[in-house]
Coordinates of C-alpha atoms in Angstrom, one line a residue:
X1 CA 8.0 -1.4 -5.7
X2 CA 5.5 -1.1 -3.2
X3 CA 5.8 -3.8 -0.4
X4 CA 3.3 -5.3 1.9
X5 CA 4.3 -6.8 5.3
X6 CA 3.5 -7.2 9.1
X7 CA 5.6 -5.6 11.9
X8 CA 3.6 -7.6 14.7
X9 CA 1.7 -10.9 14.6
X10 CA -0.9 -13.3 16.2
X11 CA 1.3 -16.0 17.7
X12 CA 1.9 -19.3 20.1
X13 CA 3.4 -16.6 22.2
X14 CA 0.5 -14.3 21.8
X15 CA 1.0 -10.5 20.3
X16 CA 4.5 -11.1 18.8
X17 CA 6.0 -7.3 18.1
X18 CA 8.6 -6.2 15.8
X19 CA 7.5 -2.5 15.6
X20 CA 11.1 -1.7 16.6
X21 CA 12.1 -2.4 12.9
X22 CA 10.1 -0.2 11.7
X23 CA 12.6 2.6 10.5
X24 CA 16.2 2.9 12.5
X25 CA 16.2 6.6 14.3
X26 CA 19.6 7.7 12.6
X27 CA 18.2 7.0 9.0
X28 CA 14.6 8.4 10.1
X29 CA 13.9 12.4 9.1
X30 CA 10.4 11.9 10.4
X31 CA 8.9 9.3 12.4
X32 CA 5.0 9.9 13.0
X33 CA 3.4 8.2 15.9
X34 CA -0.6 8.2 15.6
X35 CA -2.5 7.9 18.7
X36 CA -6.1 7.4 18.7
X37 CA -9.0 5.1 19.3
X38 CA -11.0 2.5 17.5
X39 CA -12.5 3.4 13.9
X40 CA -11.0 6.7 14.5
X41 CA -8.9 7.1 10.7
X42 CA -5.3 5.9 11.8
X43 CA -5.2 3.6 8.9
X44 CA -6.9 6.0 6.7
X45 CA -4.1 8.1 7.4
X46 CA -1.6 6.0 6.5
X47 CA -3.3 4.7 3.5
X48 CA -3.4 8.3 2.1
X49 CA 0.7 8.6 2.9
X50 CA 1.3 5.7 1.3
X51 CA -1.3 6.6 -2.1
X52 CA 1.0 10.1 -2.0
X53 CA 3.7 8.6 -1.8
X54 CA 2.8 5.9 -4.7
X55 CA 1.7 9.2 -6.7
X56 CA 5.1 10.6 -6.5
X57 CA 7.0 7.8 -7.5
X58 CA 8.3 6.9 -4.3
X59 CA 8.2 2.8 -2.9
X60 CA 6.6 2.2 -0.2
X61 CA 6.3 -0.4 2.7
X62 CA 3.0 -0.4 3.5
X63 CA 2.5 -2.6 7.2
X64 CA -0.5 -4.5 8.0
X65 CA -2.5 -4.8 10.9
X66 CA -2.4 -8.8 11.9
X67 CA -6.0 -8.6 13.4
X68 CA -7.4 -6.9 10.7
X69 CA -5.0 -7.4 7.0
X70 CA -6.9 -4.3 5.1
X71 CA -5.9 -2.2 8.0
X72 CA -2.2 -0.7 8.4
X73 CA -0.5 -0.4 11.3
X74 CA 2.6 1.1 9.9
X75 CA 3.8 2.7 6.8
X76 CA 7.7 4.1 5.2
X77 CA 8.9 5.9 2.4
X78 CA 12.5 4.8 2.5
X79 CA 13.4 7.2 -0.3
X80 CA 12.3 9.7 2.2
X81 CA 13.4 8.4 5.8
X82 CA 9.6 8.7 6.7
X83 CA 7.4 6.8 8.5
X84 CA 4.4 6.5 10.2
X85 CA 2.6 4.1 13.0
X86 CA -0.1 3.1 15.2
X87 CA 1.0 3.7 18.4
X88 CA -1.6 2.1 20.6
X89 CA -2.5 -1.0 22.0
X90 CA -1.3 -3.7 21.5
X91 CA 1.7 -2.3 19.6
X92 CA 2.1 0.7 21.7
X93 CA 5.0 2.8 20.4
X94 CA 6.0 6.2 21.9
X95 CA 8.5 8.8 20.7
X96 CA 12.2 7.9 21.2
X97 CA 13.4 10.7 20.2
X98 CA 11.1 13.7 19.9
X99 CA 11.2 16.8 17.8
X100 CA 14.0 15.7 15.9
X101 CA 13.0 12.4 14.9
X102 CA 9.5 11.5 16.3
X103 CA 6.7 13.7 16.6
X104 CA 3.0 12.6 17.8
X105 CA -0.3 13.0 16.3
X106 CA -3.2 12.9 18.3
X107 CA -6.4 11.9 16.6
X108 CA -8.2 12.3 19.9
X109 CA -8.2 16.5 19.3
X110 CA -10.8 15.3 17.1
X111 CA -13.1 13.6 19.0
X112 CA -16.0 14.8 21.1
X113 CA -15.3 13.2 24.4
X114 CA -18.8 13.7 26.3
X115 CA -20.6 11.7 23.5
X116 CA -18.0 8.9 23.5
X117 CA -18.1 8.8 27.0
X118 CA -21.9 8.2 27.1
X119 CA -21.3 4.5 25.5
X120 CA -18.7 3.9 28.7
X121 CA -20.3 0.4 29.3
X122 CA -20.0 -0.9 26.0
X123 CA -16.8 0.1 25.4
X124 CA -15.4 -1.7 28.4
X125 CA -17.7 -4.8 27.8
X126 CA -16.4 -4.9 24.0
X127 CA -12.9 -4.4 25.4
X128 CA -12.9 -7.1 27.9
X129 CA -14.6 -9.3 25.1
X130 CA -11.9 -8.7 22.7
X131 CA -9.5 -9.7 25.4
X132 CA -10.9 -12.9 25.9
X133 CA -11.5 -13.6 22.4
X134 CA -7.5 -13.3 21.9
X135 CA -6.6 -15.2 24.9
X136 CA -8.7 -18.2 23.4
X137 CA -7.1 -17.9 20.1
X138 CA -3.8 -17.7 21.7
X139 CA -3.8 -21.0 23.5
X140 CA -4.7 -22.7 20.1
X141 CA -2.0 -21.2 18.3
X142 CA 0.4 -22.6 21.6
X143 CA -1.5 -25.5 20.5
X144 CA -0.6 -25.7 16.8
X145 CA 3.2 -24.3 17.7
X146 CA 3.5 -27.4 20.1
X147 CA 2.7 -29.5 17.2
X148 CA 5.0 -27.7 15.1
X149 CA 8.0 -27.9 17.3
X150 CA 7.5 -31.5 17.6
X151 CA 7.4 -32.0 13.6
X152 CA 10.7 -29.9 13.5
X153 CA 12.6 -32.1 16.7
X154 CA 11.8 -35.1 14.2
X155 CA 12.9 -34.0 11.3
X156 CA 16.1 -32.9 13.1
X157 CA 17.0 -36.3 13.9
X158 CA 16.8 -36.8 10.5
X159 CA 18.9 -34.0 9.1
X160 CA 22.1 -34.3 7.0
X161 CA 24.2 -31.4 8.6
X162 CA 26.3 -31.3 5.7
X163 CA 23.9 -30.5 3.3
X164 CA 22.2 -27.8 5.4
X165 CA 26.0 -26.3 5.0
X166 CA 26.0 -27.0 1.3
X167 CA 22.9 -25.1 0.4
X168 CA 23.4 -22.2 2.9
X169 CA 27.2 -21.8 0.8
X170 CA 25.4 -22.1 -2.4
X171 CA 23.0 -18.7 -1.9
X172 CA 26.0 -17.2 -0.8
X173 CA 28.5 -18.6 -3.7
X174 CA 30.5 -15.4 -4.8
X175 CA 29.5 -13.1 -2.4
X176 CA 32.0 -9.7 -2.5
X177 CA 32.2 -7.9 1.0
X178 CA 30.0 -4.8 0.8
X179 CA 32.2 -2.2 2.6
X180 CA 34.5 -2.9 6.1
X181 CA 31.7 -3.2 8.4
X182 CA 29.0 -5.6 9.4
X183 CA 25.6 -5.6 8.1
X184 CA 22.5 -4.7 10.3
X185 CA 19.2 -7.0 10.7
X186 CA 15.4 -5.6 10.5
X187 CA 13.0 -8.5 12.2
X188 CA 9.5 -8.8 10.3
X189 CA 6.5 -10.7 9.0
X190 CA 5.7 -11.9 5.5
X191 CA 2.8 -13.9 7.0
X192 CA -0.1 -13.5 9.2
X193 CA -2.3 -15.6 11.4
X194 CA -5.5 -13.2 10.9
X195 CA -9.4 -13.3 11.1
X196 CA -9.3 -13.8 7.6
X197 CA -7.1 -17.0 7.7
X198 CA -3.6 -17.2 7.1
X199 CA -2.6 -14.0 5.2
X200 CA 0.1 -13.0 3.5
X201 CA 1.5 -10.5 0.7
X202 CA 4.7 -12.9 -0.8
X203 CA 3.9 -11.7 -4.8
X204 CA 4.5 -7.7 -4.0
X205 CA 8.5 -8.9 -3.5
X206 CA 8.9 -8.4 -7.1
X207 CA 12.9 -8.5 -6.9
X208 CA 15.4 -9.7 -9.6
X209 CA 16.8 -12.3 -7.9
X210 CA 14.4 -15.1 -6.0
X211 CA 15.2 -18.2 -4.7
X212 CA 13.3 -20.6 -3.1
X213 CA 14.2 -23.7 -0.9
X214 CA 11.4 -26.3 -1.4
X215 CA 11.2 -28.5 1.4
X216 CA 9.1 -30.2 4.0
X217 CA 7.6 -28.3 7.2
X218 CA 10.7 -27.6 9.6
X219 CA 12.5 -29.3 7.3
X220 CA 15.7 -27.4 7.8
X221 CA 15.0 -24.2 5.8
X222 CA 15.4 -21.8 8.5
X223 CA 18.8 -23.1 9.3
X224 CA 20.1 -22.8 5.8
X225 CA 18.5 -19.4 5.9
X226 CA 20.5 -18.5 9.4
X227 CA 23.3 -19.6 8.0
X228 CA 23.3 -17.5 5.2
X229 CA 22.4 -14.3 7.0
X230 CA 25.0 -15.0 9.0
X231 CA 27.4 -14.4 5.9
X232 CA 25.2 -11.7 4.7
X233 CA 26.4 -10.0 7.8
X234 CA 29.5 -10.4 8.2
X235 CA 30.2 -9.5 4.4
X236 CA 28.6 -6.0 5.4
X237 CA 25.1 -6.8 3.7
X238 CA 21.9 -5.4 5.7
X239 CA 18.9 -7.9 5.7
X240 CA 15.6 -8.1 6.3
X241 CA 14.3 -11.3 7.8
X242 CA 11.3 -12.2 8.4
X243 CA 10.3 -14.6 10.4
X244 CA 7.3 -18.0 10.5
X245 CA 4.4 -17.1 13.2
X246 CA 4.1 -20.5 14.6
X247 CA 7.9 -19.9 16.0
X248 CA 8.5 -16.1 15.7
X249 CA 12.0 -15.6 17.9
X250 CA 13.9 -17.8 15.9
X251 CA 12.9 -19.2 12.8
X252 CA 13.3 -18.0 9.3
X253 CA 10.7 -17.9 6.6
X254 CA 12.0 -15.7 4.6
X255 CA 15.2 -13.5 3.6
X256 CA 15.5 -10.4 1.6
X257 CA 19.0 -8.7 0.8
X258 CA 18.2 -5.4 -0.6
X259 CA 21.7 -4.5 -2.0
X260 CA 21.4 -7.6 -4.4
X261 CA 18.2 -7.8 -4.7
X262 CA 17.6 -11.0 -3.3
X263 CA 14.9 -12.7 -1.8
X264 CA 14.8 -16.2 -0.7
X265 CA 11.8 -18.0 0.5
X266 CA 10.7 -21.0 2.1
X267 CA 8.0 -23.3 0.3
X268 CA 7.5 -25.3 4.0
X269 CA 5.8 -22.6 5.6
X270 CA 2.2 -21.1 5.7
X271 CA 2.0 -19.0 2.4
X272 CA 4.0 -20.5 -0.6
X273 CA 6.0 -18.1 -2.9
X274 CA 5.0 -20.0 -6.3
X275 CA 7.8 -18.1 -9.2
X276 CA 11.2 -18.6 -8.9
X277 CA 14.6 -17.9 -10.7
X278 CA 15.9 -20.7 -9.2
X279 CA 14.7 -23.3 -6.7
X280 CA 16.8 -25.5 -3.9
X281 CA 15.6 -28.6 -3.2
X282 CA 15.8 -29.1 0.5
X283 CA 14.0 -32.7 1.1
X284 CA 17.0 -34.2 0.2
X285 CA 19.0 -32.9 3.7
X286 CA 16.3 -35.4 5.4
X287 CA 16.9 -39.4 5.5
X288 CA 14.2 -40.8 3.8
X289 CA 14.6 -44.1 5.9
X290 CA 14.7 -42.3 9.0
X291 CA 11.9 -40.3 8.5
X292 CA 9.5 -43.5 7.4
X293 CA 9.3 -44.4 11.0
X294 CA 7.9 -41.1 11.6
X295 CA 5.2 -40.7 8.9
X296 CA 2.0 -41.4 10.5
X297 CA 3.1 -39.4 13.3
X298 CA 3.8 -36.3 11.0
X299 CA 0.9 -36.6 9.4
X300 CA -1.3 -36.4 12.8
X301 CA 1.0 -33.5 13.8
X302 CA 0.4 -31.4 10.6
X303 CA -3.5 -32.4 10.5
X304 CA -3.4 -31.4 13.9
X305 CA -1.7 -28.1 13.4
X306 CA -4.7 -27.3 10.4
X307 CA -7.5 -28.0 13.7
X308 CA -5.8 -25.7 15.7
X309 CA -5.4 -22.8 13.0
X310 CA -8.9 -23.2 11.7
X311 CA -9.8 -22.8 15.6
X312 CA -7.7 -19.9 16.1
X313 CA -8.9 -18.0 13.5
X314 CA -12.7 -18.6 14.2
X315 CA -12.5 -17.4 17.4
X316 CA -10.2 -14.1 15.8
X317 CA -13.0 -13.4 13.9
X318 CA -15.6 -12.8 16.8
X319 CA -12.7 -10.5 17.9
X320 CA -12.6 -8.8 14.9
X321 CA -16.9 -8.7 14.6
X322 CA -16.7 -6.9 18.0
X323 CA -13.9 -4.3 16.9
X324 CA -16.3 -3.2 14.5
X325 CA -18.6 -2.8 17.5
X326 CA -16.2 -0.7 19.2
X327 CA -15.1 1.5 16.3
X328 CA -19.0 2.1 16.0
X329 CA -18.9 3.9 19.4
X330 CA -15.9 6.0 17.8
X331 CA -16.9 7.0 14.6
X332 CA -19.8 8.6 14.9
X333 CA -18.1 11.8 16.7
X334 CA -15.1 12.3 15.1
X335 CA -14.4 15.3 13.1
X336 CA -13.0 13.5 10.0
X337 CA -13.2 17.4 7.9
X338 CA -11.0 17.9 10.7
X339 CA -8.5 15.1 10.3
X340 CA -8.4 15.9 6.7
X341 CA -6.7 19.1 7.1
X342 CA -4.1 16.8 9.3
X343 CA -3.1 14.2 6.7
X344 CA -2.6 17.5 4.3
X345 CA -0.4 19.3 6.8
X346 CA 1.3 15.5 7.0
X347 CA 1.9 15.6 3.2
X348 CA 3.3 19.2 3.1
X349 CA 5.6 18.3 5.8
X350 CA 7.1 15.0 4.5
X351 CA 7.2 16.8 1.1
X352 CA 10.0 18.7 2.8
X353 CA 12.3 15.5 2.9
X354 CA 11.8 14.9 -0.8
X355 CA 15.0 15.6 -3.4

């Protein structure tokens, strides 16, 4: 199975990172950190790793790049403890442990400097654009995540705690400990506010077991879902969760319990995960009566919420239409012959790790 995901996201509280679940250092053999400019064959890189890798019979988690979806920022072999990533801006990730787990590659030995340096002024004008580009979209998505919060403080007022408890027990009906200790937690993205919309990769989770909780926006799924990784936990399980980009520190979209390969998703967020095993009905943790006195109000909030995406993401994609500006003051003077022969010295040395 070959997964596609975001470590890092556009969000109400800007660039949101999770590049530190990337791979853990103790079950890491390699970790390769790319440093490099715009346009200068990062992804490409990756991409090749990842096709390799795919070759071979080996999964792979292949991580996009939020500002640009057919772009990686990251990639892993599990099978193999390797991964790669984009170490620069605005994700920038340096070695932890060098030698023995991380090791950098520098695409910049490919570059010819004096010619780059001769389109100085555009680069910093494109740059500084870019920047302001982003801090536009940001406050609309600040926007929209007001909105949402609000939607999610009524709808708490509304909730029937016992039956958040009810359906958090139910995923977790039967669950056997897995070992004496306590699970560990990787924090991720399914979905990603992008220049290309709302973006997400929910149909390459192709596990045997998927549940969905169908429910209203902020309707209480994230609870239930906290609830049960709680469990998961505490029984010894490592999860993966990851979380909704209009409130990325805390809320839930979606769970993933590789050792019983499970995967539960939320239908009240921003990409819908349309098969199902089995499906939980979660409108009915909400009083109906309660929440009629709210229902023009919601409606305004969530129309509201749609303004303030759309916004976001038309001002993300002047961003992007000025990257590809930038990368064109890049490209032109690398050596990519040259950074061939580096993603074949990459392959030889991750085929190392392989059984």
């Amino acid at each position: 199975m070959n997964r596609h995901y975001f470590l890092g996201g556009n969000t109400p509280l800007g660039f949101h990172s999770y590049f530190d679940s990337l791979l853990g250092q103790r079950e890491a053999n390699k970790i390769y950190v790319i440093k490099g400019g715009p346009g200068t064959g990062k992804s490409t890189l990756m991409k090749k790793a990842a096709q390799w890798a795919e070759e071979h019979g080996y999964h792979t988690d292949c991580l996009h790049c939020s500002s640009d979806p057919d772009s990686l920022d990251g990639m892993v072999i599990p099978e193999l403890g390797v991964g790669m990533v984009d170490g620069t801006s605005p994700h920038i990730v340096d070695p932890k442990n060098p030698a023995c787990v991380d090791t950098i590659i520098h695409l910049g030995d490919f570059w010819d400097e004096a010619a780059i340096r001769r389109h100085k002024e555009e680069i910093l004008q494109y740059n500084t654009e870019i920047q302001g580009y982003y801090a536009r979209a940001y406050r609309y998505l600040r926007t929209a995540g007001d909105f949402y919060s609000a939607i999610g403080e009524i709808n708490r007022e509304c909730l029937d705690e016992a039956y958040i408890r009810e359906s958090a027990a139910e995923l977790t009906q039967g669950l056997e400990p897995n070992g004496s200790g306590t699970g560990r937690i990787r924090k991720l993205f399914l979905t990603a506010i992008s220049p290309c919309g709302v973006v997400g990769f929910p149909e390459t989770f192709t596990y045997a077991n998927i549940r969905v909780l169908n429910g209203s926006i902020c309707g209480g799924g994230s609870r239930v879902l906290k609830r049960a990784a709680a469990v998961f936990i505490e029984n010894g399980y490592d999860i993966e969760c990851f979380y909704d980009p209009l409130q990325p520190a805390d809320s839930i979209a979606h769970l993933v319990v590789p050792a019983l390969e499970l995967f539960i998703t939320t239908n009240d967020v921003l990409v819908q995960f349309p098969n199902a095993e089995k499906t939980i009905d979660l409108d009915g943790m909400l009083y109906a009566k309660a929440l009629e006195r709210h229902e023009e109000e919601l409606a305004e909030y969530k129309e509201l919420i749609g303004t303030m995406l759309d916004q976001a993401v038309a001002v993300m994609k002047r961003a992007k239409s000025t990257h590809d500006l930038l990368e064109g003051c890049y490209v032109p003077y690398m050596d990519f012959k040259k950074i061939n022969g580096v993603h074949k010295r990459v392959i030889k040395d991750m085929d190392q790790f392989a059984d």
